[in-house]
Amino acid sequence: IICFFSITFIGVISVYYKVGYPYFSEEKLNKEKVTLLKSIELEEKIVLNTKNNIISLKNKLLDKPNNIGLLLLLASYEAKIGNFNNEISTLEKILKIENNLSVQSLLAQAMLRKNKGLINLKIKKLVLEIIKKQPNEEGANYILGLYFKQIGETDKASKIWTKTLQRLKKDSTWSELIKKELIKLKN
């Protein structure tokens, strides 16, 4: 028994030494700490700057409450800091001013982010409405593919994404997202 435990102990130590490498230098740890702190500080500055931009935009909207450009900018800033409810309400306000398929697609995407990537009936209905009016709308087709993937109809998801991918430019953001999803389907 003592021999078994000795062999096991030596084995565990050697694996930990090779895999875990427990001998980090103090200098390396301090450099990683400084890098992490700078990253956190930069992120906090970006969030603060974005919040200031939101306040500024809201003040401008007091004079021009139906300015679609300002409202779109406000929605994008709200999305940037994760205020999905505010993003959604801003996009809905735009749609009341001007019913636009691109804004509907942005709304579906915002709702999807708020719902942490899960497609509910409201999102599905909006996406189908967009595709009915504009069958090639990239965002709506991406979300529709996700819907079919989530309900287990991966063949339909693959078909939608492949067809959409053929129409997209190679360097499109949607192109990269769809390629990643198609790779996941194959694995």
PDB file of C-alpha atoms in Angstrom:
ATOM      1  CA  ILE A   1       0.000   0.000   0.000  1.00  0.00           C
ATOM      2  CA  ILE A   2       2.838   2.395   0.862  1.00  0.00           C
ATOM      3  CA  CYS A   3       4.464   1.598  -2.475  1.00  0.00           C
ATOM      4  CA  PHE A   4       1.167   2.296  -4.324  1.00  0.00           C
ATOM      5  CA  PHE A   5       0.734   5.675  -2.644  1.00  0.00           C
ATOM      6  CA  SER A   6       4.403   6.572  -3.253  1.00  0.00           C
ATOM      7  CA  ILE A   7       4.125   5.772  -6.966  1.00  0.00           C
ATOM      8  CA  THR A   8       0.792   7.649  -7.225  1.00  0.00           C
ATOM      9  CA  PHE A   9       2.234  10.657  -5.382  1.00  0.00           C
ATOM     10  CA  ILE A  10       5.319  10.776  -7.639  1.00  0.00           C
ATOM     11  CA  GLY A  11       3.096  10.411 -10.715  1.00  0.00           C
ATOM     12  CA  VAL A  12       0.811  13.239  -9.647  1.00  0.00           C
ATOM     13  CA  ILE A  13       3.755  15.501  -8.820  1.00  0.00           C
ATOM     14  CA  SER A  14       5.420  14.877 -12.191  1.00  0.00           C
ATOM     15  CA  VAL A  15       2.181  15.458 -14.127  1.00  0.00           C
ATOM     16  CA  TYR A  16       1.504  18.669 -12.184  1.00  0.00           C
ATOM     17  CA  TYR A  17       5.068  19.829 -12.762  1.00  0.00           C
ATOM     18  CA  LYS A  18       4.818  19.269 -16.534  1.00  0.00           C
ATOM     19  CA  VAL A  19       1.232  20.451 -17.014  1.00  0.00           C
ATOM     20  CA  GLY A  20       0.772  23.010 -14.254  1.00  0.00           C
ATOM     21  CA  TYR A  21       4.309  24.407 -14.132  1.00  0.00           C
ATOM     22  CA  PRO A  22       4.045  25.698 -10.562  1.00  0.00           C
ATOM     23  CA  TYR A  23       7.271  27.748 -10.652  1.00  0.00           C
ATOM     24  CA  PHE A  24       6.074  31.089 -12.077  1.00  0.00           C
ATOM     25  CA  SER A  25       8.472  33.908 -11.496  1.00  0.00           C
ATOM     26  CA  GLU A  26       7.340  36.835  -9.383  1.00  0.00           C
ATOM     27  CA  GLU A  27       8.248  39.156 -12.268  1.00  0.00           C
ATOM     28  CA  LYS A  28       5.984  37.301 -14.703  1.00  0.00           C
ATOM     29  CA  LEU A  29       3.087  37.324 -12.239  1.00  0.00           C
ATOM     30  CA  ASN A  30       3.493  41.084 -11.679  1.00  0.00           C
ATOM     31  CA  LYS A  31       3.553  41.772 -15.441  1.00  0.00           C
ATOM     32  CA  GLU A  32       0.342  39.764 -15.913  1.00  0.00           C
ATOM     33  CA  LYS A  33      -1.266  41.635 -13.011  1.00  0.00           C
ATOM     34  CA  VAL A  34      -0.320  45.032 -14.507  1.00  0.00           C
ATOM     35  CA  THR A  35      -1.634  43.978 -17.924  1.00  0.00           C
ATOM     36  CA  LEU A  36      -4.923  42.831 -16.389  1.00  0.00           C
ATOM     37  CA  LEU A  37      -5.319  46.052 -14.400  1.00  0.00           C
ATOM     38  CA  LYS A  38      -4.642  48.169 -17.512  1.00  0.00           C
ATOM     39  CA  SER A  39      -7.231  46.148 -19.421  1.00  0.00           C
ATOM     40  CA  ILE A  40      -9.825  46.658 -16.685  1.00  0.00           C
ATOM     41  CA  GLU A  41      -9.002  50.382 -16.508  1.00  0.00           C
ATOM     42  CA  LEU A  42      -9.358  50.749 -20.282  1.00  0.00           C
ATOM     43  CA  GLU A  43     -12.700  48.942 -20.238  1.00  0.00           C
ATOM     44  CA  GLU A  44     -13.954  51.191 -17.444  1.00  0.00           C
ATOM     45  CA  LYS A  45     -12.906  54.287 -19.431  1.00  0.00           C
ATOM     46  CA  ILE A  46     -14.756  53.015 -22.500  1.00  0.00           C
ATOM     47  CA  VAL A  47     -17.920  52.372 -20.477  1.00  0.00           C
ATOM     48  CA  LEU A  48     -17.699  55.800 -18.820  1.00  0.00           C
ATOM     49  CA  ASN A  49     -17.134  57.483 -22.191  1.00  0.00           C
ATOM     50  CA  THR A  50     -20.093  55.591 -23.666  1.00  0.00           C
ATOM     51  CA  LYS A  51     -22.326  56.589 -20.753  1.00  0.00           C
ATOM     52  CA  ASN A  52     -21.307  60.228 -21.268  1.00  0.00           C
ATOM     53  CA  ASN A  53     -22.147  59.899 -24.970  1.00  0.00           C
ATOM     54  CA  ILE A  54     -25.561  58.500 -24.028  1.00  0.00           C
ATOM     55  CA  ILE A  55     -26.256  61.491 -21.777  1.00  0.00           C
ATOM     56  CA  SER A  56     -25.184  63.859 -24.539  1.00  0.00           C
ATOM     57  CA  LEU A  57     -27.397  62.122 -27.096  1.00  0.00           C
ATOM     58  CA  LYS A  58     -30.397  62.164 -24.784  1.00  0.00           C
ATOM     59  CA  ASN A  59     -29.916  65.921 -24.359  1.00  0.00           C
ATOM     60  CA  LYS A  60     -29.778  66.391 -28.134  1.00  0.00           C
ATOM     61  CA  LEU A  61     -32.914  64.277 -28.503  1.00  0.00           C
ATOM     62  CA  LEU A  62     -34.805  66.703 -26.273  1.00  0.00           C
ATOM     63  CA  ASP A  63     -34.646  69.189 -29.175  1.00  0.00           C
ATOM     64  CA  LYS A  64     -34.995  66.585 -31.932  1.00  0.00           C
ATOM     65  CA  PRO A  65     -36.939  63.642 -30.461  1.00  0.00           C
ATOM     66  CA  ASN A  66     -37.622  62.037 -33.863  1.00  0.00           C
ATOM     67  CA  ASN A  67     -34.103  62.278 -35.263  1.00  0.00           C
ATOM     68  CA  ILE A  68     -33.535  58.730 -36.498  1.00  0.00           C
ATOM     69  CA  GLY A  69     -29.762  59.167 -36.802  1.00  0.00           C
ATOM     70  CA  LEU A  70     -29.449  60.222 -33.163  1.00  0.00           C
ATOM     71  CA  LEU A  71     -31.790  57.436 -32.073  1.00  0.00           C
ATOM     72  CA  LEU A  72     -29.761  54.822 -33.963  1.00  0.00           C
ATOM     73  CA  LEU A  73     -26.573  56.121 -32.375  1.00  0.00           C
ATOM     74  CA  LEU A  74     -28.233  55.983 -28.955  1.00  0.00           C
ATOM     75  CA  ALA A  75     -29.336  52.384 -29.576  1.00  0.00           C
ATOM     76  CA  SER A  76     -25.798  51.404 -30.588  1.00  0.00           C
ATOM     77  CA  TYR A  77     -24.315  52.976 -27.446  1.00  0.00           C
ATOM     78  CA  GLU A  78     -26.883  51.216 -25.272  1.00  0.00           C
ATOM     79  CA  ALA A  79     -25.949  47.926 -26.948  1.00  0.00           C
ATOM     80  CA  LYS A  80     -22.253  48.615 -26.423  1.00  0.00           C
ATOM     81  CA  ILE A  81     -22.673  48.727 -22.642  1.00  0.00           C
ATOM     82  CA  GLY A  82     -25.249  45.935 -22.508  1.00  0.00           C
ATOM     83  CA  ASN A  83     -28.381  47.992 -21.796  1.00  0.00           C
ATOM     84  CA  PHE A  84     -30.520  45.792 -24.027  1.00  0.00           C
ATOM     85  CA  ASN A  85     -33.851  47.037 -22.669  1.00  0.00           C
ATOM     86  CA  ASN A  86     -32.902  50.620 -23.551  1.00  0.00           C
ATOM     87  CA  GLU A  87     -31.570  49.521 -26.934  1.00  0.00           C
ATOM     88  CA  ILE A  88     -34.821  47.684 -27.690  1.00  0.00           C
ATOM     89  CA  SER A  89     -37.058  50.562 -26.609  1.00  0.00           C
ATOM     90  CA  THR A  90     -35.004  52.996 -28.722  1.00  0.00           C
ATOM     91  CA  LEU A  91     -35.278  50.744 -31.792  1.00  0.00           C
ATOM     92  CA  GLU A  92     -39.021  50.370 -31.204  1.00  0.00           C
ATOM     93  CA  LYS A  93     -39.307  54.168 -31.066  1.00  0.00           C
ATOM     94  CA  ILE A  94     -37.528  54.409 -34.419  1.00  0.00           C
ATOM     95  CA  LEU A  95     -39.930  51.868 -35.909  1.00  0.00           C
ATOM     96  CA  LYS A  96     -42.885  53.987 -34.773  1.00  0.00           C
ATOM     97  CA  ILE A  97     -41.371  56.938 -36.641  1.00  0.00           C
ATOM     98  CA  GLU A  98     -40.378  54.981 -39.738  1.00  0.00           C
ATOM     99  CA  ASN A  99     -41.032  51.288 -40.355  1.00  0.00           C
ATOM    100  CA  ASN A 100     -37.711  50.109 -41.754  1.00  0.00           C
ATOM    101  CA  LEU A 101     -36.605  46.494 -42.364  1.00  0.00           C
ATOM    102  CA  SER A 102     -32.996  47.189 -41.355  1.00  0.00           C
ATOM    103  CA  VAL A 103     -34.169  48.579 -38.022  1.00  0.00           C
ATOM    104  CA  GLN A 104     -36.495  45.587 -37.597  1.00  0.00           C
ATOM    105  CA  SER A 105     -33.469  43.340 -38.110  1.00  0.00           C
ATOM    106  CA  LEU A 106     -31.505  45.343 -35.537  1.00  0.00           C
ATOM    107  CA  LEU A 107     -34.445  44.945 -33.158  1.00  0.00           C
ATOM    108  CA  ALA A 108     -34.483  41.162 -33.658  1.00  0.00           C
ATOM    109  CA  GLN A 109     -30.730  41.066 -32.990  1.00  0.00           C
ATOM    110  CA  ALA A 110     -31.119  43.174 -29.833  1.00  0.00           C
ATOM    111  CA  MET A 111     -33.921  40.933 -28.603  1.00  0.00           C
ATOM    112  CA  LEU A 112     -31.724  37.910 -29.267  1.00  0.00           C
ATOM    113  CA  ARG A 113     -28.849  39.426 -27.245  1.00  0.00           C
ATOM    114  CA  LYS A 114     -31.222  40.258 -24.403  1.00  0.00           C
ATOM    115  CA  ASN A 115     -32.493  36.684 -24.504  1.00  0.00           C
ATOM    116  CA  LYS A 116     -28.887  35.380 -24.341  1.00  0.00           C
ATOM    117  CA  GLY A 117     -29.003  33.807 -27.777  1.00  0.00           C
ATOM    118  CA  LEU A 118     -32.254  31.930 -27.322  1.00  0.00           C
ATOM    119  CA  ILE A 119     -34.961  32.520 -29.879  1.00  0.00           C
ATOM    120  CA  ASN A 120     -38.456  32.928 -28.506  1.00  0.00           C
ATOM    121  CA  LEU A 121     -41.712  33.213 -30.449  1.00  0.00           C
ATOM    122  CA  LYS A 122     -41.587  37.013 -30.562  1.00  0.00           C
ATOM    123  CA  ILE A 123     -38.130  36.981 -32.159  1.00  0.00           C
ATOM    124  CA  LYS A 124     -39.140  34.217 -34.565  1.00  0.00           C
ATOM    125  CA  LYS A 125     -42.265  36.116 -35.614  1.00  0.00           C
ATOM    126  CA  LEU A 126     -40.276  39.303 -36.244  1.00  0.00           C
ATOM    127  CA  VAL A 127     -37.629  37.432 -38.253  1.00  0.00           C
ATOM    128  CA  LEU A 128     -40.256  35.701 -40.415  1.00  0.00           C
ATOM    129  CA  GLU A 129     -41.929  39.075 -41.030  1.00  0.00           C
ATOM    130  CA  ILE A 130     -38.595  40.550 -42.174  1.00  0.00           C
ATOM    131  CA  ILE A 131     -37.794  37.595 -44.443  1.00  0.00           C
ATOM    132  CA  LYS A 132     -41.271  37.731 -45.969  1.00  0.00           C
ATOM    133  CA  LYS A 133     -40.613  41.326 -47.050  1.00  0.00           C
ATOM    134  CA  GLN A 134     -36.898  40.912 -47.828  1.00  0.00           C
ATOM    135  CA  PRO A 135     -35.861  37.256 -48.279  1.00  0.00           C
ATOM    136  CA  ASN A 136     -32.131  38.049 -48.461  1.00  0.00           C
ATOM    137  CA  GLU A 137     -31.839  40.051 -45.220  1.00  0.00           C
ATOM    138  CA  GLU A 138     -28.657  38.680 -43.641  1.00  0.00           C
ATOM    139  CA  GLY A 139     -29.403  39.244 -39.959  1.00  0.00           C
ATOM    140  CA  ALA A 140     -32.864  37.742 -40.149  1.00  0.00           C
ATOM    141  CA  ASN A 141     -31.577  34.699 -42.050  1.00  0.00           C
ATOM    142  CA  TYR A 142     -28.783  34.225 -39.537  1.00  0.00           C
ATOM    143  CA  ILE A 143     -31.324  34.257 -36.694  1.00  0.00           C
ATOM    144  CA  LEU A 144     -33.692  31.943 -38.567  1.00  0.00           C
ATOM    145  CA  GLY A 145     -30.812  29.496 -38.993  1.00  0.00           C
ATOM    146  CA  LEU A 146     -30.151  29.724 -35.251  1.00  0.00           C
ATOM    147  CA  TYR A 147     -33.816  29.002 -34.599  1.00  0.00           C
ATOM    148  CA  PHE A 148     -33.707  25.804 -36.645  1.00  0.00           C
ATOM    149  CA  LYS A 149     -30.444  24.793 -34.992  1.00  0.00           C
ATOM    150  CA  GLN A 150     -31.978  25.324 -31.548  1.00  0.00           C
ATOM    151  CA  ILE A 151     -34.995  23.127 -32.302  1.00  0.00           C
ATOM    152  CA  GLY A 152     -32.771  20.392 -33.735  1.00  0.00           C
ATOM    153  CA  GLU A 153     -33.512  20.910 -37.428  1.00  0.00           C
ATOM    154  CA  THR A 154     -29.876  21.286 -38.380  1.00  0.00           C
ATOM    155  CA  ASP A 155     -30.462  20.459 -42.057  1.00  0.00           C
ATOM    156  CA  LYS A 156     -32.762  23.485 -42.388  1.00  0.00           C
ATOM    157  CA  ALA A 157     -30.254  25.659 -40.492  1.00  0.00           C
ATOM    158  CA  SER A 158     -27.443  24.506 -42.764  1.00  0.00           C
ATOM    159  CA  LYS A 159     -29.513  25.150 -45.889  1.00  0.00           C
ATOM    160  CA  ILE A 160     -30.447  28.687 -44.799  1.00  0.00           C
ATOM    161  CA  TRP A 161     -26.909  29.580 -43.760  1.00  0.00           C
ATOM    162  CA  THR A 162     -25.312  28.103 -46.885  1.00  0.00           C
ATOM    163  CA  LYS A 163     -27.716  30.022 -49.127  1.00  0.00           C
ATOM    164  CA  THR A 164     -27.128  33.232 -47.162  1.00  0.00           C
ATOM    165  CA  LEU A 165     -23.356  32.736 -47.202  1.00  0.00           C
ATOM    166  CA  GLN A 166     -23.345  32.472 -51.002  1.00  0.00           C
ATOM    167  CA  ARG A 167     -24.841  35.981 -51.255  1.00  0.00           C
ATOM    168  CA  LEU A 168     -22.508  37.640 -48.747  1.00  0.00           C
ATOM    169  CA  LYS A 169     -19.178  39.339 -49.324  1.00  0.00           C
ATOM    170  CA  LYS A 170     -16.252  37.287 -48.028  1.00  0.00           C
ATOM    171  CA  ASP A 171     -15.262  39.901 -45.431  1.00  0.00           C
ATOM    172  CA  SER A 172     -18.789  40.470 -44.107  1.00  0.00           C
ATOM    173  CA  THR A 173     -19.363  40.143 -40.365  1.00  0.00           C
ATOM    174  CA  TRP A 174     -22.314  37.870 -41.107  1.00  0.00           C
ATOM    175  CA  SER A 175     -20.096  35.750 -43.312  1.00  0.00           C
ATOM    176  CA  GLU A 176     -17.734  34.986 -40.438  1.00  0.00           C
ATOM    177  CA  LEU A 177     -20.579  34.231 -38.016  1.00  0.00           C
ATOM    178  CA  ILE A 178     -22.313  31.929 -40.465  1.00  0.00           C
ATOM    179  CA  LYS A 179     -19.076  30.086 -41.317  1.00  0.00           C
ATOM    180  CA  LYS A 180     -18.510  29.428 -37.604  1.00  0.00           C
ATOM    181  CA  GLU A 181     -22.054  28.124 -37.199  1.00  0.00           C
ATOM    182  CA  LEU A 182     -21.708  25.835 -40.222  1.00  0.00           C
ATOM    183  CA  ILE A 183     -18.468  24.444 -38.806  1.00  0.00           C
ATOM    184  CA  LYS A 184     -20.220  23.761 -35.480  1.00  0.00           C
ATOM    185  CA  LEU A 185     -22.976  21.887 -37.342  1.00  0.00           C
ATOM    186  CA  LYS A 186     -20.422  19.623 -39.007  1.00  0.00           C
ATOM    187  CA  ASN A 187     -18.735  18.745 -35.716  1.00  0.00           C
TER     188      ASN A 187
END
